[in-house]
Coordinates of C-alpha atoms in Angstrom, one line a residue:
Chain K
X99 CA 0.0 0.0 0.0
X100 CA 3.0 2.6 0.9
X101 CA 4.9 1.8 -2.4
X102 CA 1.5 2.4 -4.5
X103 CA 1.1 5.3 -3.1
X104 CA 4.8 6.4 -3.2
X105 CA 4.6 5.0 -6.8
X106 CA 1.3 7.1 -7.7
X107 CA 2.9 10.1 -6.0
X108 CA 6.4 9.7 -8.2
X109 CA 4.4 8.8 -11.4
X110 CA 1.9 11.7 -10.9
X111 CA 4.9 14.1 -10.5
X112 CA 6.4 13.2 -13.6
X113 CA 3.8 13.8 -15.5
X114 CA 3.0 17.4 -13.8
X115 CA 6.7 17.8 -14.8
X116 CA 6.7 17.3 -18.2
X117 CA 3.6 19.7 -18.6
X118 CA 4.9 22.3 -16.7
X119 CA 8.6 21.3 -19.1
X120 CA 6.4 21.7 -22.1
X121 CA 4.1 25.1 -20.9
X122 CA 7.7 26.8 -20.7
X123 CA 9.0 25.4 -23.6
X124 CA 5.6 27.4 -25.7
X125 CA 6.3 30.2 -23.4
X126 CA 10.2 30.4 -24.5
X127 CA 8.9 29.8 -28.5
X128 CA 6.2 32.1 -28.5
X129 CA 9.1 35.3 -26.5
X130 CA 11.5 33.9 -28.9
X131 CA 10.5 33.4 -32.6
X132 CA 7.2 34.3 -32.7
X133 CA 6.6 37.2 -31.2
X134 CA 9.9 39.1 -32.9
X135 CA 8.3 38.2 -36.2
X136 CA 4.9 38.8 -35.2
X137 CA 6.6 42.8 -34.6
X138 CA 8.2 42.7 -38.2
X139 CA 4.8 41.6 -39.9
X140 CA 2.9 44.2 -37.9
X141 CA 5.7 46.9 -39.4
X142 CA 5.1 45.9 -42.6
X143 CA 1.6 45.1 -42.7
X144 CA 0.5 48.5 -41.1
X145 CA 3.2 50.4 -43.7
X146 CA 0.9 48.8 -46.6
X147 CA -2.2 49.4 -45.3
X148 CA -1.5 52.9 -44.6
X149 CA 0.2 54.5 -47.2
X150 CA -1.8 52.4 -49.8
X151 CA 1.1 51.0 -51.1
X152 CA -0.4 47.7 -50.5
X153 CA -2.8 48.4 -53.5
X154 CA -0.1 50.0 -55.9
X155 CA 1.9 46.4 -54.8
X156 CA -1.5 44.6 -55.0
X157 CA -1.9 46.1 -59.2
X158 CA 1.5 44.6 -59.7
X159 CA 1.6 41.1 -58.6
X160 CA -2.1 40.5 -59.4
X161 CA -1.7 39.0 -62.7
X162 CA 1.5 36.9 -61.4
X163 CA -0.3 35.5 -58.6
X164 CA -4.3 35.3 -60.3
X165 CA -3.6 32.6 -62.9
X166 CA -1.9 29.3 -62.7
X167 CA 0.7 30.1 -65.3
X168 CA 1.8 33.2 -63.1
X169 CA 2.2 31.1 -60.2
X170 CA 4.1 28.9 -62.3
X171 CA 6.3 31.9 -63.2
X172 CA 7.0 32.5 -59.3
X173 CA 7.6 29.3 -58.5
X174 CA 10.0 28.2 -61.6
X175 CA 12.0 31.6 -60.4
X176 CA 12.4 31.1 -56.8
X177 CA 13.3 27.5 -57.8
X178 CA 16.1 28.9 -59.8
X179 CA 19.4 27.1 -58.1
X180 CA 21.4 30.2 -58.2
X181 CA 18.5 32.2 -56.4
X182 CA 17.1 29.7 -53.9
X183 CA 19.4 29.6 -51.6
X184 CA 19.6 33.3 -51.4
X185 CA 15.6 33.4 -51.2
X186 CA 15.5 30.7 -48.5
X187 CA 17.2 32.0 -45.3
X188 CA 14.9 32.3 -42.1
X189 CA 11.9 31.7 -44.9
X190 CA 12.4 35.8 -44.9
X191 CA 11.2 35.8 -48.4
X192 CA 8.1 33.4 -48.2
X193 CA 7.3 35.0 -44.8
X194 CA 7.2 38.7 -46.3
X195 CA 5.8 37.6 -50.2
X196 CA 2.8 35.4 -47.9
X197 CA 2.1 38.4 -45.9
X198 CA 1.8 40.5 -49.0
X199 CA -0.4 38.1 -50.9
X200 CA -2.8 37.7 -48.0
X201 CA -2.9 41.1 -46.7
X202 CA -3.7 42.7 -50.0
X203 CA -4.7 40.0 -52.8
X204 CA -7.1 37.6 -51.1
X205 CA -8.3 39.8 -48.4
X206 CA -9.3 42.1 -51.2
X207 CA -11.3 39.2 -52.9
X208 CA -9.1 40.2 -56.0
X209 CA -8.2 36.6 -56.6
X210 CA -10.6 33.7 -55.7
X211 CA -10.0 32.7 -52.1
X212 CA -9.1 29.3 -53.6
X213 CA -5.5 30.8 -55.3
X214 CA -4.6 30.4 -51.7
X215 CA -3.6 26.6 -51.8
X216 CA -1.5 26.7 -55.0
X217 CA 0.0 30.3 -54.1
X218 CA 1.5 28.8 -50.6
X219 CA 3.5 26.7 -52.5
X220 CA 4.4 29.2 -55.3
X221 CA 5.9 31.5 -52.7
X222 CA 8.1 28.7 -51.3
X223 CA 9.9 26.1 -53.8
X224 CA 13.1 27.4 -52.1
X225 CA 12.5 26.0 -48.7
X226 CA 15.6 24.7 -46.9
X227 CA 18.0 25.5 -49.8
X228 CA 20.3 27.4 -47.8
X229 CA 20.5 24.9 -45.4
X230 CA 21.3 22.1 -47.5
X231 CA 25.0 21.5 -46.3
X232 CA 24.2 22.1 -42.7
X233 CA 20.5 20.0 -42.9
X234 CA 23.5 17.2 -44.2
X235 CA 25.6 17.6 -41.8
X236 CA 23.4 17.2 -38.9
X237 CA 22.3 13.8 -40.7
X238 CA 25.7 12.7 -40.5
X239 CA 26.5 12.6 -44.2
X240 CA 30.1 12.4 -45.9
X241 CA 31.6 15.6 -47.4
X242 CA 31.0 13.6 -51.0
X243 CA 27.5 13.1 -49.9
X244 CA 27.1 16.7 -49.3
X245 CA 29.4 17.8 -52.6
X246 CA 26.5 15.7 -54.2
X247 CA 23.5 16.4 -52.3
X248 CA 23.5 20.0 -52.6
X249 CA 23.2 20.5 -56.6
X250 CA 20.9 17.5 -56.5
X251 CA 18.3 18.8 -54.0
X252 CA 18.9 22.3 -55.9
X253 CA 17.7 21.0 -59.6
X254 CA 15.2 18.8 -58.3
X255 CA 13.5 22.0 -56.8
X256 CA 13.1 22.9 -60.6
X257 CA 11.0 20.4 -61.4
X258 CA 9.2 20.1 -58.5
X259 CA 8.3 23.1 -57.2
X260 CA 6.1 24.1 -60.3
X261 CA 5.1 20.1 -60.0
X262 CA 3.6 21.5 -56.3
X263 CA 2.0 24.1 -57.6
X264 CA -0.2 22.3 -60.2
X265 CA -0.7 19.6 -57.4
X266 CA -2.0 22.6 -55.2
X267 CA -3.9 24.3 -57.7
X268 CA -5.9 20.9 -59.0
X269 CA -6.5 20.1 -55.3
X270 CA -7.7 23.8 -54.7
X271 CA -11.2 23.1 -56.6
X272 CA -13.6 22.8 -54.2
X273 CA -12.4 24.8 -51.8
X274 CA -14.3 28.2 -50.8
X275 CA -17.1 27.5 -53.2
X276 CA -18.7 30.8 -53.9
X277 CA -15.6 33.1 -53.3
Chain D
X245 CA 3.8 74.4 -39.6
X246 CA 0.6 73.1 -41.1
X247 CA 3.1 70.9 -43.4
X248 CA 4.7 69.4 -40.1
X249 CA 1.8 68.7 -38.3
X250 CA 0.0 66.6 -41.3
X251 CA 3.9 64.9 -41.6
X252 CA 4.0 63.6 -38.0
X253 CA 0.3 63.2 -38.2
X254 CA 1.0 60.6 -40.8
X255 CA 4.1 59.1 -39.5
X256 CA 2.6 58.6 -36.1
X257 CA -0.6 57.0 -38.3
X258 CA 1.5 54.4 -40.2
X259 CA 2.8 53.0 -36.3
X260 CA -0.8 53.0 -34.8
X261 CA -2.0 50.8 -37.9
X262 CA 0.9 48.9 -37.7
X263 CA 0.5 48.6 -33.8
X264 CA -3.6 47.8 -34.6
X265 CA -2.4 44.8 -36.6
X266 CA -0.1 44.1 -34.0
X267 CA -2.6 43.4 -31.3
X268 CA -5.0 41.4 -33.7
X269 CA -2.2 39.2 -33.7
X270 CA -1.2 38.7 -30.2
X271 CA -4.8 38.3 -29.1
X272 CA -6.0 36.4 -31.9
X273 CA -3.5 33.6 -32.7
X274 CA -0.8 33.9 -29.9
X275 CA -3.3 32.3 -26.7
X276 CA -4.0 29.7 -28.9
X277 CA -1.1 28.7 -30.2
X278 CA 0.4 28.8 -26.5
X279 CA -1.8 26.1 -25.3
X280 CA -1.4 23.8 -28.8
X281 CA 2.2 24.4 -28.0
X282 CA 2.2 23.2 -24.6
X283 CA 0.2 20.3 -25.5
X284 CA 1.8 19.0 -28.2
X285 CA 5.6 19.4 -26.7
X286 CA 3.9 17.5 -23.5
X287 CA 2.3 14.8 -26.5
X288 CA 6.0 15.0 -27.5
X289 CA 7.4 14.1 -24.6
X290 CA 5.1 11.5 -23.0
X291 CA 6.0 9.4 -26.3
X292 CA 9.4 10.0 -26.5
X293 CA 11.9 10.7 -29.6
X294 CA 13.6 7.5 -29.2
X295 CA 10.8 5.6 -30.6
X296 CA 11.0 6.8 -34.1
X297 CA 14.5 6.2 -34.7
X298 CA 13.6 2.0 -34.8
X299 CA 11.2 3.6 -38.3
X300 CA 14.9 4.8 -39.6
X301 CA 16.9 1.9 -39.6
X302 CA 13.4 0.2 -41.5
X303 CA 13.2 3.3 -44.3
X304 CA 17.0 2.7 -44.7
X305 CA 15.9 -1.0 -46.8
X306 CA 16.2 -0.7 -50.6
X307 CA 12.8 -2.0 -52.4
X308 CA 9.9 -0.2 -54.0
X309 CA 7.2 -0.4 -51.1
X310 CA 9.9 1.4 -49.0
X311 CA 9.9 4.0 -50.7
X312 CA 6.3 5.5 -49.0
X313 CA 8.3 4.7 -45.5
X314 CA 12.1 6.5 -46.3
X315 CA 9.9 9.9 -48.3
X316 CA 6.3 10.1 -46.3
X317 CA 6.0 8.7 -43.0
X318 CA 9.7 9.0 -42.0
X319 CA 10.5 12.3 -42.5
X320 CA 6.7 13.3 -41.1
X321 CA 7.0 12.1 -37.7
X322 CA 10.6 13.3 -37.9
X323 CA 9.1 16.5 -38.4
X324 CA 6.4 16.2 -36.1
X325 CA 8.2 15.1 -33.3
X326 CA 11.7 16.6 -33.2
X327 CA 10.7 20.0 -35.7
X328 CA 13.0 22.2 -37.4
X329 CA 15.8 21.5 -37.8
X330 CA 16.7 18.7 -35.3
X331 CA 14.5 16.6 -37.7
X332 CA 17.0 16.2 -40.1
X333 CA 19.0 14.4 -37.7
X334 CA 17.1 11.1 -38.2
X335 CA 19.1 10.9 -41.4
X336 CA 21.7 9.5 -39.8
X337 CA 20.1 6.1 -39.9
X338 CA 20.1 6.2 -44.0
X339 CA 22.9 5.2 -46.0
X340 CA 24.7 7.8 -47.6
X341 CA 23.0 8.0 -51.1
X342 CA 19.5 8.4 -49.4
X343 CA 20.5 11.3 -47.5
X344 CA 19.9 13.9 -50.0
X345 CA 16.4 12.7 -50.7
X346 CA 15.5 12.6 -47.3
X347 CA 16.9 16.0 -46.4
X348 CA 14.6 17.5 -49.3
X349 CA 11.3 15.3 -48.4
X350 CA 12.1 16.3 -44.6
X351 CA 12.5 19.7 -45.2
X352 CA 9.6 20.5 -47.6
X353 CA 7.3 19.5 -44.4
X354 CA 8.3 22.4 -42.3
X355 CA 5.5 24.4 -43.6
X356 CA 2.8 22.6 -45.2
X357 CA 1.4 21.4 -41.1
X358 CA 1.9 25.0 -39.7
X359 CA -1.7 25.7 -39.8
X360 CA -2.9 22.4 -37.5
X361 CA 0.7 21.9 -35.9
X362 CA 2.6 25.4 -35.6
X363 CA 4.9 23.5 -32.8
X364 CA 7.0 22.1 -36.2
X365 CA 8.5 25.5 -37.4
X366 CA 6.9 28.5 -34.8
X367 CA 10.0 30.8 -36.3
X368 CA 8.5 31.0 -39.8
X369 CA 5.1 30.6 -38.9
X370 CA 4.1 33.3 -41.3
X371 CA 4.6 31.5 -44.5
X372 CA 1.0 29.9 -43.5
X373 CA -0.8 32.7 -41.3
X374 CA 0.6 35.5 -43.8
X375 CA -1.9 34.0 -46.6
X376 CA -4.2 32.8 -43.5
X377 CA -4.9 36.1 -42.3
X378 CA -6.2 37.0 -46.0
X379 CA -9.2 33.7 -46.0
X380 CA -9.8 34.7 -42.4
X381 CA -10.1 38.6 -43.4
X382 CA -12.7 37.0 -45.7
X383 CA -14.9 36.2 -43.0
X384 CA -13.9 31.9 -44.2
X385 CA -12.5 29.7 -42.2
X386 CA -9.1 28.6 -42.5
X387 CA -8.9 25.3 -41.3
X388 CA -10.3 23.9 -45.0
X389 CA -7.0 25.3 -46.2
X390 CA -5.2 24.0 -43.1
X391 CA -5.5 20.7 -44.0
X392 CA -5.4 20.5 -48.3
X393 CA -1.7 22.3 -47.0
X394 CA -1.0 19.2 -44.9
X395 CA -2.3 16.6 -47.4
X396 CA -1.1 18.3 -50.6
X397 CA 2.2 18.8 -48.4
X398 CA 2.7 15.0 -48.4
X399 CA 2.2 14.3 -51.8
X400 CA 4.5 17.0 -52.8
X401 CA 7.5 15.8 -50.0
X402 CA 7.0 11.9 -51.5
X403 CA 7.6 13.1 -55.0
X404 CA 10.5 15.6 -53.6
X405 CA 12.0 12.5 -52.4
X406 CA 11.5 10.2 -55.4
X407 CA 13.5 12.8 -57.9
X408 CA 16.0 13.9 -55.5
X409 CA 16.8 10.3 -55.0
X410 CA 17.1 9.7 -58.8
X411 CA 19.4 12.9 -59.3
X412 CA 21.6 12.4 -57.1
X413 CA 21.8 8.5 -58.2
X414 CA 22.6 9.8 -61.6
X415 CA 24.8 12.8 -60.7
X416 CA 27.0 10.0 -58.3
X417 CA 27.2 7.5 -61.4
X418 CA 28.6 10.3 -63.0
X419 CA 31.0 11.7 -60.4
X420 CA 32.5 7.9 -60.2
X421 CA 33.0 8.0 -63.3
X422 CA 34.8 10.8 -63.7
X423 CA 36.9 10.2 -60.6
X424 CA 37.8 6.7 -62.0
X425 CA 39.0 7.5 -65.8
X426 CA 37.5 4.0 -68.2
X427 CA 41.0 2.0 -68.3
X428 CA 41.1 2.0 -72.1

């Protein structure tokens, strides 16, 4: 009877322990990345909206990001190996582009809601292509491996980032009927 | 004067917007996104890490029907459960030629399960809520798009993984053969 209870009381403050662990561990994430970035959107966003630049930017990018061949265009040029890995750091790029394209774009109904689903891919072929040699490293892969993998994950982003985006924008019928 | 005043007027406007948006974000998405936090790093840590590395050394078998184990599940519950970047870690439990492939599958599933699971990549959580906040502006809800992101997500990361694996098979043949000049 003493070592169930000792038992329950030892099991019962593990558990509290790992939820208290994990409540801090949001805490730090949210202090840490989010809210710094959350600042920087909040910069930009409220720049847009109140100089109206967002609708000069909103003109521009319309017919890019409004049909499926523009979104091809965005995606086959942030895919380009020379550019990716300078688009990729931090997602900087897709962060910022994303912001712009909901803030002004769909929230305007300029586009049909839809465009959403093929556009987050369009902004983002480059994903993790600055980090290839680190991403490598960390798996414990050989310098060859590495002097390999890099140009390898690089082209393949040319053919299959635009492959995403026609995945994306077939997949997006259906979605938001009506808008 | 009257130019001044209608200056600072306007440079003090741009801020208040800015700090308008601001709070829209902290009090919509940031309470919520503390509690999915906190339960998914406790889900996290009630089932351990350990367990998915016995899944590596079983996606590291050559064979067709692996390929759905090495490209999809894998590198998702790497993700899942260890996020950005530690997830490309798991790695370490391919052989050398599928490491490439992986890397690529692993790392094109940072994003696509922000909008159900932000816990994967919280630092570039705005590649999903930047175009979110546009649907939800819309007065729609976003969870629709939430999930065709996940799904599509892992049909794109399986093909990701397919063609990176057949570059860099090709662009090793080719390397070898370079390095070792045909005795003619």
């Amino acid at each position: 009877m003493k070592s169930f209870i000792t038992n329950l009381g030892r099991n019962v403050g593990h558990v509290v322990g790992i939820l208290y662990q994990a409540g801090r561990e949001s805490i730090d994430q949210v202090i840490k990345n989010i809210l710094p970035f959350m600042a920087f959107i909040a910069l930009v966003i409220g720049i847009i909206l109140y100089t109206g630049i967002g609708d000069w930017i909103a003109n521009l990018i319309a017919p890019l990001a409004g049909s499926l061949v523009g979104m091809l265009i965005i995606s086959v040029i942030c895919g380009l190996p020379f550019l990716s890995p300078l688009l990729g750091p931090g997602a900087v790029i897709a962060q910022v582009v994303g912001t712009l394209l909901g803030s002004t774009l769909i929230a305007s109904g300029s586009i049909p809601a839809r465009y959403a689903l093929p556009a987050l891919f369009a902004i983002n072929p480059q994903v993790g292509c600055d980090f290839i040699p680190v991403g490598l490293a960390l798996g414990e892969a050989e310098p060859e491996t590495v002097e390999i993998g890099v140009p390898a994950v690089l082209l393949s982003r040319m053919i299959t980032g635009p492959i995403a985006v026609v995945l994306a924008y077939v997949a997006s019928f259906g979605l938001y009927p009506g808008n | 004067m009257n130019t001044l005043v209608w200056l600072a007027e306007h440079f003090i406007g741009m801020f208040q917007q800015g700090g308008e948006v601001f709070t829209s974000l902290v009090t919509g998405i940031v309470p919520l996104l503390i509690v999915l936090l906190t339960g998914v790093n406790a889900l996290v840590a009630f089932i351990g890490t350990e367990r998915i590395e016995g899944l590596g050394r079983w996606a590291a078998r050559d064979g067709l029907i692996f390929y759905p184990i090495r490209y999809l599940i894998f590198p998702i519950l790497s993700v899942f459960f260890l996020t950005n970047p530690m997830c490309y870690t798991m790695a370490r439990f391919l052989p050398e030629k599928y490491k490439p492939a992986f890397y690529d599958a692993a790392v094109s599933y940072v994003h696509p399960p922000l909008g159900i699971f932000p816990h994967v990549n919280p630092g570039e959580l705005f590649v999903w809520l930047g175009i979110a906040t546009g649907i939800e502006t819309l007065g729609l809800s976003v969870v629709p798009l939430a999930v065709r992101y996940l799904l599509i997500g892992m049909v794109v990361i399986f093909i990701r993984g397919v063609v990176t694996e057949r570059i860099t098979a090709v662009m090793w043949a080719r390397e070898t053969a370079k390095a070792t000049p045909a005795l003619a």
